[in-house]
Every structure is written in structure tokens, then in C-alpha cells.
mmCIF file of C-alpha atoms in Angstrom:
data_model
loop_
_atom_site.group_PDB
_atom_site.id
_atom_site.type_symbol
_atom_site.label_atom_id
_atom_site.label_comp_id
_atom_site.label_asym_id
_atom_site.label_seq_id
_atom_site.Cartn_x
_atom_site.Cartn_y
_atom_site.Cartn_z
ATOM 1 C CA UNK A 22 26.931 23.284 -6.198
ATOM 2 C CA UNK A 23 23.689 24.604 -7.040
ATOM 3 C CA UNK A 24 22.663 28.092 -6.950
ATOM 4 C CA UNK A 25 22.695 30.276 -3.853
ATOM 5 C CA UNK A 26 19.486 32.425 -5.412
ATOM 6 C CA UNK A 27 19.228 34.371 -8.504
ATOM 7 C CA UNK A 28 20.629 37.626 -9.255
ATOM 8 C CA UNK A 29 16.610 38.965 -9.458
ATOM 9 C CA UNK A 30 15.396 37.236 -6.345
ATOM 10 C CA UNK A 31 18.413 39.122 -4.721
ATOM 11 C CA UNK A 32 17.535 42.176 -6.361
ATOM 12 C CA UNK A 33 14.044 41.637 -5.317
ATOM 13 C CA UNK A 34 15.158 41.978 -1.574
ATOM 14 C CA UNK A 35 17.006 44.716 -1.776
ATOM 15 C CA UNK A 36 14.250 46.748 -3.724
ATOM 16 C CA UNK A 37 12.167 46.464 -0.854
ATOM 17 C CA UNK A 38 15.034 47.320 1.455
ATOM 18 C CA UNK A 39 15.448 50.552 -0.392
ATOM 19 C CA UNK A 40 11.993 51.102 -0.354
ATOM 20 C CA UNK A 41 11.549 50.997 2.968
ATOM 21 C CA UNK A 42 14.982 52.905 3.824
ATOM 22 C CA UNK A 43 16.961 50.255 5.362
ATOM 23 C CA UNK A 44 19.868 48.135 5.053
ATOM 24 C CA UNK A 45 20.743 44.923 5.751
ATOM 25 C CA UNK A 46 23.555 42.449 7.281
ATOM 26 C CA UNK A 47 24.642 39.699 5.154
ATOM 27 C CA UNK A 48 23.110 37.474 7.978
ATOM 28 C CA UNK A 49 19.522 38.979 7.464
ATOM 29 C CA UNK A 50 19.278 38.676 3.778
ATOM 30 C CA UNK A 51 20.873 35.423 3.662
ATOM 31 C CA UNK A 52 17.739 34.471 6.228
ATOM 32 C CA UNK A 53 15.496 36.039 3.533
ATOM 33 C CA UNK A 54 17.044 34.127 1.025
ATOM 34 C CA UNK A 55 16.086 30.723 3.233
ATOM 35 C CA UNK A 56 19.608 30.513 4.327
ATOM 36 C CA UNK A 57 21.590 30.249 7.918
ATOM 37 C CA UNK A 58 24.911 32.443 7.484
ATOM 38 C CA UNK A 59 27.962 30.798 6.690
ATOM 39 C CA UNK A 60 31.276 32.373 5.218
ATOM 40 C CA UNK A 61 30.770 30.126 2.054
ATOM 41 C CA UNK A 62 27.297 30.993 1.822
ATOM 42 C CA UNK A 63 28.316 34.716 2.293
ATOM 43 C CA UNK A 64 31.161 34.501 -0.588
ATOM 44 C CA UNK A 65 28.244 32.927 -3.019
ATOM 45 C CA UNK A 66 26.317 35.870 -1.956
ATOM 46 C CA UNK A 67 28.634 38.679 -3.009
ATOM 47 C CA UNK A 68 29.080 37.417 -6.329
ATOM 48 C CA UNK A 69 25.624 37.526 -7.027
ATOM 49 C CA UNK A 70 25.769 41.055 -5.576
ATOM 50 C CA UNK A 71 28.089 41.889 -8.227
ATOM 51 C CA UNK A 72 25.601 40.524 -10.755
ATOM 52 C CA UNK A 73 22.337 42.546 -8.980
ATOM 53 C CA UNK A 74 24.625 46.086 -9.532
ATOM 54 C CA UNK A 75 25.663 45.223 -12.873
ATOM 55 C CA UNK A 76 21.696 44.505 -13.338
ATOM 56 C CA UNK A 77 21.344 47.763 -11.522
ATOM 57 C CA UNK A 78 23.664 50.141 -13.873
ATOM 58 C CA UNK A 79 22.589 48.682 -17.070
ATOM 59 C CA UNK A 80 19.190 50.423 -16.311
ATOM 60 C CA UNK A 81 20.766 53.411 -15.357
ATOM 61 C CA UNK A 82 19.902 52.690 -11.807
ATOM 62 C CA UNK A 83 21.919 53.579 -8.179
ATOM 63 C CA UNK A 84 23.486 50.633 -6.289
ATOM 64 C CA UNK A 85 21.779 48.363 -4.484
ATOM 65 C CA UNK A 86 24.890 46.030 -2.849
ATOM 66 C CA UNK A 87 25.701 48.885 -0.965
ATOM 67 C CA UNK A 88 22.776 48.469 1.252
ATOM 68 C CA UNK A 89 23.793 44.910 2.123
ATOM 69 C CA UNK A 90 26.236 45.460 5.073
ATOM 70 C CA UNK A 91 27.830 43.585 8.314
ATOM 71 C CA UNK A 92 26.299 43.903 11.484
ATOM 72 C CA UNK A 93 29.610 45.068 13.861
ATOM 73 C CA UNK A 94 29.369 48.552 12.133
ATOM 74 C CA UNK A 95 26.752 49.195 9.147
ATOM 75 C CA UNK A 96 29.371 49.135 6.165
ATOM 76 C CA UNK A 97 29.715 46.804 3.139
ATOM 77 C CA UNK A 98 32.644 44.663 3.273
ATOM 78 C CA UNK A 99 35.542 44.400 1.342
ATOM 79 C CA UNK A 100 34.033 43.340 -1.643
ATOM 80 C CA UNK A 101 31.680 46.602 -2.394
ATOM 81 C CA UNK A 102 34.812 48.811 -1.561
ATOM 82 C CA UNK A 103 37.043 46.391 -4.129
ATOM 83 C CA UNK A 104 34.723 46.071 -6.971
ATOM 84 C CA UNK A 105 33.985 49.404 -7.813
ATOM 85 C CA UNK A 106 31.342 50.608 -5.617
ATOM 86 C CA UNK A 107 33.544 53.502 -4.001
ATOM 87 C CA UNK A 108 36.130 53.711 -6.790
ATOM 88 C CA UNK A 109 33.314 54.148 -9.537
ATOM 89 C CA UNK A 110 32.274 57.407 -7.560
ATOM 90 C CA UNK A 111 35.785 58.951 -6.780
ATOM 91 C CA UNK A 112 36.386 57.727 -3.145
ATOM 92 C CA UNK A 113 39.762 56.699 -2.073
ATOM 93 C CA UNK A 114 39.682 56.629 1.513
ATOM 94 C CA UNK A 115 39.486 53.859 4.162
ATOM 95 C CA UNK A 116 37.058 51.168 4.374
ATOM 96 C CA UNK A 117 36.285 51.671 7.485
ATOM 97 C CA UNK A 118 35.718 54.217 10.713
ATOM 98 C CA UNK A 119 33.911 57.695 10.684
ATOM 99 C CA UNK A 120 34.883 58.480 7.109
ATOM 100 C CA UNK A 121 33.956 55.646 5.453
ATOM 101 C CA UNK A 122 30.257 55.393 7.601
ATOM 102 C CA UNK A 123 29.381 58.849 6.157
ATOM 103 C CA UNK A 124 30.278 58.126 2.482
ATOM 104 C CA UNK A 125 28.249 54.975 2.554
ATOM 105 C CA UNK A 126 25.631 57.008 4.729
ATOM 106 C CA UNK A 127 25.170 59.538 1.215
ATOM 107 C CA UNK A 128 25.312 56.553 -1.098
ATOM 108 C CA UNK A 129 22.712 54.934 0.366
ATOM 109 C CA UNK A 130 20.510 57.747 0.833
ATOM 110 C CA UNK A 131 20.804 58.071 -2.906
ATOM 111 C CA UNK A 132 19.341 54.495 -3.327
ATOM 112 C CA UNK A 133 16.699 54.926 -0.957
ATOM 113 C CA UNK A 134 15.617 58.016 -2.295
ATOM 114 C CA UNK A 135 15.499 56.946 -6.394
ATOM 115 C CA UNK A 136 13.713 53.989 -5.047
ATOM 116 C CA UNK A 137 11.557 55.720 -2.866
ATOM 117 C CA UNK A 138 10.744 57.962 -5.474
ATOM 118 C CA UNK A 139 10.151 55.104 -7.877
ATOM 119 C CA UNK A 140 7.139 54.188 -6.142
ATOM 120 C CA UNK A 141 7.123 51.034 -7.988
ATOM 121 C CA UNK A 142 5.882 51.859 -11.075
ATOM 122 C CA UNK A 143 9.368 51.968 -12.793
ATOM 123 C CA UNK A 144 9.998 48.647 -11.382
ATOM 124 C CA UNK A 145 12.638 46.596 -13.365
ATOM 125 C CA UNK A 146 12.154 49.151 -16.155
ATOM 126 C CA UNK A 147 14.977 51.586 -17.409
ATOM 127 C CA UNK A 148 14.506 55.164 -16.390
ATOM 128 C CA UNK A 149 14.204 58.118 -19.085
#
């Protein structure tokens, strides 16, 4: 089965989400990607997610997966909350409701805001 899109086109998209201060469903960045959503389609896509915040932290840079999240109520799915996105920051409560809304809510702002701040120039390039 041949690739569903490469960890830096993915990365690409989600740059310019955080630029712009937005997320995104799974739906809409699959259709960026050139892609109708479909739950196997979806699975390929949160691997590479994996691979675009390991991308991400090498460079010393926030996560970007987190802005990528379904459409019934503006949270990542299980995945993010499973592969470290919450647990690498200290957060051990539910994946969903109120609580959960507001911590993604500050770790997103975080991403918008280094990327906002970015400008562009630092682009793909490891901060000092």
C-alpha cells in the first residue's frame, strides 16, 4: 500500500494551520492531503502524525498533531492522548469533556503562538 503522504507534506499543513491559529478535523486535512476520509485512511494518518511530532521535538519545537482534531468536539483522538502528547506534559485526566477541551485549548495556543512568532524565517530550522 503506498504512502498516505509524507511526514513533511503533513507537517507542511499543519505549519500553516498554526500559523494561521487554527485546527483541523482529520476530515479537512485528509481533503488537503487529496484524500476523502475513511477510517483506514485516518489510521495511516495518525502514524504519520506520530512521525511529524517526533520531526517536531527533535528541533526543539511544540506539537503540531495536537492541532489535528475530530469535528464532534475539537479534541485529538485517542491516539494524541495515548502516545505521549498529554502524558509527556504531566496530564492525567480524561480525554474528553470540559477538562480535557481546556488542556488542549493551552497546548495549542502554545503551538500557535511559537509558530506565529516564527514568522517563517525559522522554518524547518532548529531554534537556539
Amino acid at each position: 500500500m503506498p504512502a498516505l503522504a509524507e511526514p513533511e507534506d503533513v507537517r507542511a499543513h499543519l505549519i500553516a494551520a498554526a500559523r494561521a491559529g487554527t485546527a483541523l478535523t482529520y476530515s479537512e486535512l485528509l481533503e488537503q492531503l487529496g484524500y476523502a476520509f475513511s477510517r483506514p485512511k485516518m489510521r495511516q494518518l495518525c502514524a504519520i502524525l506520530g512521525a511529524v511530532d517526533e520531526i517536531g521535538a527533535a528541533r526543539g519545537e511544540p506539537e503540531l498533531a495536537v492541532l489535528v482534531v475530530r469535528q464532534s468536539d475539537g479534541i485529538p483522538g485517542q491516539g494524541w492522548w495515548v502516545a505521549g502528547g498529554a502524558r509527556s506534559r504531566g496530564y492525567d485526566g480524561p480525554w474528553e469533556g470540559p477538562e480535557a477541551a481546556r488542556f488542549i485549548a493551552k497546548v495549542q495556543s502554545e503551538t500557535f503562538a511559537f509558530w506565529r512568532f516564527d514568522n517563517g524565517t525559522n522554518a524547518g530550522r532548529p531554534r537556539d
